[in-house]
């Protein structure tokens, strides 16, 4: 009987992961969110804003995105523990900080794929590439 009950779960899990993505990725994201909830309120507000901005330009694959978010959490946890003010972490221009941080995670950026797709389409349209 135990073998029968594990088979539907396995199929269900396969189907669920096909639709929603790997369960391990969701666990990692929930762990990231739990870590950020533990930060002092001002650090939490700052990391939430950075996460929101970065996710527009972040790597397209889940593993790279999660690695980026975990590194961001590490940075803010360490800064909070050391008493480093947020402005010293992000500098005077938070957008430049976010852009510089994102440059460390180039793999999987959707914008890079779209740029390549556009270039290839124009090359084909102009006859530069078959």
mmCIF file of C-alpha atoms in Angstrom:
data_model
loop_
_atom_site.group_PDB
_atom_site.id
_atom_site.type_symbol
_atom_site.label_atom_id
_atom_site.label_comp_id
_atom_site.label_asym_id
_atom_site.label_seq_id
_atom_site.Cartn_x
_atom_site.Cartn_y
_atom_site.Cartn_z
ATOM 1 C CA UNK A 1 0.000 0.000 0.000
ATOM 2 C CA UNK A 2 2.849 2.398 0.801
ATOM 3 C CA UNK A 3 4.269 2.033 -2.697
ATOM 4 C CA UNK A 4 0.897 2.950 -4.185
ATOM 5 C CA UNK A 5 0.550 6.103 -2.082
ATOM 6 C CA UNK A 6 4.061 7.330 -2.940
ATOM 7 C CA UNK A 7 3.514 6.935 -6.700
ATOM 8 C CA UNK A 8 0.666 9.489 -6.938
ATOM 9 C CA UNK A 9 2.663 11.924 -4.809
ATOM 10 C CA UNK A 10 5.605 11.543 -7.133
ATOM 11 C CA UNK A 11 3.441 12.172 -10.188
ATOM 12 C CA UNK A 12 1.678 15.026 -8.438
ATOM 13 C CA UNK A 13 4.991 16.579 -7.472
ATOM 14 C CA UNK A 14 6.300 16.206 -11.018
ATOM 15 C CA UNK A 15 3.185 17.889 -12.370
ATOM 16 C CA UNK A 16 3.295 20.604 -9.726
ATOM 17 C CA UNK A 17 6.949 21.366 -10.431
ATOM 18 C CA UNK A 18 6.261 21.399 -14.164
ATOM 19 C CA UNK A 19 3.625 24.070 -13.601
ATOM 20 C CA UNK A 20 5.144 26.098 -10.773
ATOM 21 C CA UNK A 21 8.859 25.326 -10.875
ATOM 22 C CA UNK A 22 11.058 23.334 -8.503
ATOM 23 C CA UNK A 23 9.890 23.179 -4.899
ATOM 24 C CA UNK A 24 13.489 23.667 -3.707
ATOM 25 C CA UNK A 25 13.549 27.096 -5.397
ATOM 26 C CA UNK A 26 10.427 28.093 -3.513
ATOM 27 C CA UNK A 27 11.990 26.956 -0.246
ATOM 28 C CA UNK A 28 15.111 29.020 -0.972
ATOM 29 C CA UNK A 29 12.983 32.089 -1.728
ATOM 30 C CA UNK A 30 10.965 31.648 1.474
ATOM 31 C CA UNK A 31 14.242 31.353 3.407
ATOM 32 C CA UNK A 32 15.476 34.580 1.806
ATOM 33 C CA UNK A 33 12.232 36.348 2.775
ATOM 34 C CA UNK A 34 12.473 35.012 6.338
ATOM 35 C CA UNK A 35 16.041 36.308 6.581
ATOM 36 C CA UNK A 36 15.018 39.765 5.414
ATOM 37 C CA UNK A 37 12.135 39.826 7.917
ATOM 38 C CA UNK A 38 14.712 39.445 10.709
ATOM 39 C CA UNK A 39 16.584 42.587 9.678
ATOM 40 C CA UNK A 40 16.026 45.898 11.482
ATOM 41 C CA UNK A 41 13.068 47.758 9.972
ATOM 42 C CA UNK A 42 15.109 50.266 7.962
ATOM 43 C CA UNK A 43 17.364 47.542 6.497
ATOM 44 C CA UNK A 44 14.287 45.470 5.699
ATOM 45 C CA UNK A 45 12.686 48.418 3.891
ATOM 46 C CA UNK A 46 15.876 49.035 1.914
ATOM 47 C CA UNK A 47 16.350 45.409 0.862
ATOM 48 C CA UNK A 48 12.684 45.143 -0.163
ATOM 49 C CA UNK A 49 13.075 48.193 -2.393
ATOM 50 C CA UNK A 50 16.288 46.841 -3.909
ATOM 51 C CA UNK A 51 14.725 43.438 -4.497
ATOM 52 C CA UNK A 52 11.722 45.001 -6.236
ATOM 53 C CA UNK A 53 13.976 47.052 -8.517
ATOM 54 C CA UNK A 54 16.452 44.263 -9.196
ATOM 55 C CA UNK A 55 13.828 41.710 -10.122
ATOM 56 C CA UNK A 56 12.975 43.746 -13.217
ATOM 57 C CA UNK A 57 16.519 43.301 -14.499
ATOM 58 C CA UNK A 58 17.661 40.200 -12.627
ATOM 59 C CA UNK A 59 18.769 36.892 -14.082
ATOM 60 C CA UNK A 60 15.945 35.011 -15.740
ATOM 61 C CA UNK A 61 16.793 31.604 -14.323
ATOM 62 C CA UNK A 62 15.708 30.831 -10.788
ATOM 63 C CA UNK A 63 19.073 29.582 -9.541
ATOM 64 C CA UNK A 64 20.910 32.777 -10.534
ATOM 65 C CA UNK A 65 18.124 34.972 -9.184
ATOM 66 C CA UNK A 66 18.103 33.151 -5.857
ATOM 67 C CA UNK A 67 21.890 33.312 -5.603
ATOM 68 C CA UNK A 68 21.702 37.065 -6.187
ATOM 69 C CA UNK A 69 19.003 37.528 -3.540
ATOM 70 C CA UNK A 70 20.883 35.385 -1.033
ATOM 71 C CA UNK A 71 24.041 37.439 -1.603
ATOM 72 C CA UNK A 72 22.026 40.629 -1.107
ATOM 73 C CA UNK A 73 20.655 39.226 2.159
ATOM 74 C CA UNK A 74 24.203 38.303 3.256
ATOM 75 C CA UNK A 75 25.361 41.862 2.568
ATOM 76 C CA UNK A 76 22.510 43.452 4.503
ATOM 77 C CA UNK A 77 22.717 41.000 7.410
ATOM 78 C CA UNK A 78 26.431 41.663 7.785
ATOM 79 C CA UNK A 79 25.951 45.424 7.445
ATOM 80 C CA UNK A 80 23.220 45.438 10.077
ATOM 81 C CA UNK A 81 25.337 43.294 12.413
ATOM 82 C CA UNK A 82 28.314 45.633 11.959
ATOM 83 C CA UNK A 83 26.161 48.749 12.377
ATOM 84 C CA UNK A 84 27.027 50.046 8.916
ATOM 85 C CA UNK A 85 24.467 52.667 7.876
ATOM 86 C CA UNK A 86 22.380 51.835 4.810
ATOM 87 C CA UNK A 87 23.679 54.877 2.948
ATOM 88 C CA UNK A 88 27.223 53.542 3.340
ATOM 89 C CA UNK A 89 26.103 50.221 1.886
ATOM 90 C CA UNK A 90 24.228 51.568 -1.140
ATOM 91 C CA UNK A 91 25.999 54.909 -1.537
ATOM 92 C CA UNK A 92 24.450 58.174 -2.648
ATOM 93 C CA UNK A 93 22.895 56.629 -5.774
ATOM 94 C CA UNK A 94 20.907 53.464 -4.942
ATOM 95 C CA UNK A 95 20.216 52.870 -8.644
ATOM 96 C CA UNK A 96 23.945 52.763 -9.405
ATOM 97 C CA UNK A 97 24.421 50.379 -6.477
ATOM 98 C CA UNK A 98 21.678 48.109 -7.806
ATOM 99 C CA UNK A 99 23.070 48.226 -11.349
ATOM 100 C CA UNK A 100 26.592 47.428 -10.125
ATOM 101 C CA UNK A 101 25.248 44.590 -7.971
ATOM 102 C CA UNK A 102 23.310 43.186 -10.940
ATOM 103 C CA UNK A 103 26.414 43.228 -13.144
ATOM 104 C CA UNK A 104 27.788 40.467 -10.928
ATOM 105 C CA UNK A 105 24.993 38.154 -12.127
ATOM 106 C CA UNK A 106 24.988 38.353 -15.924
ATOM 107 C CA UNK A 107 23.944 34.774 -16.612
ATOM 108 C CA UNK A 108 20.330 34.389 -17.550
ATOM 109 C CA UNK A 109 19.381 38.042 -17.914
ATOM 110 C CA UNK A 110 16.266 38.214 -20.032
ATOM 111 C CA UNK A 111 17.329 41.582 -21.425
ATOM 112 C CA UNK A 112 20.522 40.052 -22.822
ATOM 113 C CA UNK A 113 18.521 37.384 -24.607
ATOM 114 C CA UNK A 114 16.144 39.999 -25.995
ATOM 115 C CA UNK A 115 19.029 42.141 -27.236
ATOM 116 C CA UNK A 116 20.512 39.125 -28.993
ATOM 117 C CA UNK A 117 17.118 38.208 -30.442
ATOM 118 C CA UNK A 118 16.675 41.755 -31.789
ATOM 119 C CA UNK A 119 20.153 41.818 -33.328
ATOM 120 C CA UNK A 120 19.628 38.433 -34.959
ATOM 121 C CA UNK A 121 16.244 39.468 -36.360
ATOM 122 C CA UNK A 122 17.701 42.637 -37.879
ATOM 123 C CA UNK A 123 20.645 40.674 -39.287
ATOM 124 C CA UNK A 124 18.238 38.236 -40.931
ATOM 125 C CA UNK A 125 16.032 41.043 -42.220
ATOM 126 C CA UNK A 126 19.003 42.831 -43.795
ATOM 127 C CA UNK A 127 20.508 39.633 -45.158
ATOM 128 C CA UNK A 128 23.605 39.860 -42.983
ATOM 129 C CA UNK A 129 22.893 36.417 -41.503
ATOM 130 C CA UNK A 130 20.953 33.508 -42.940
#
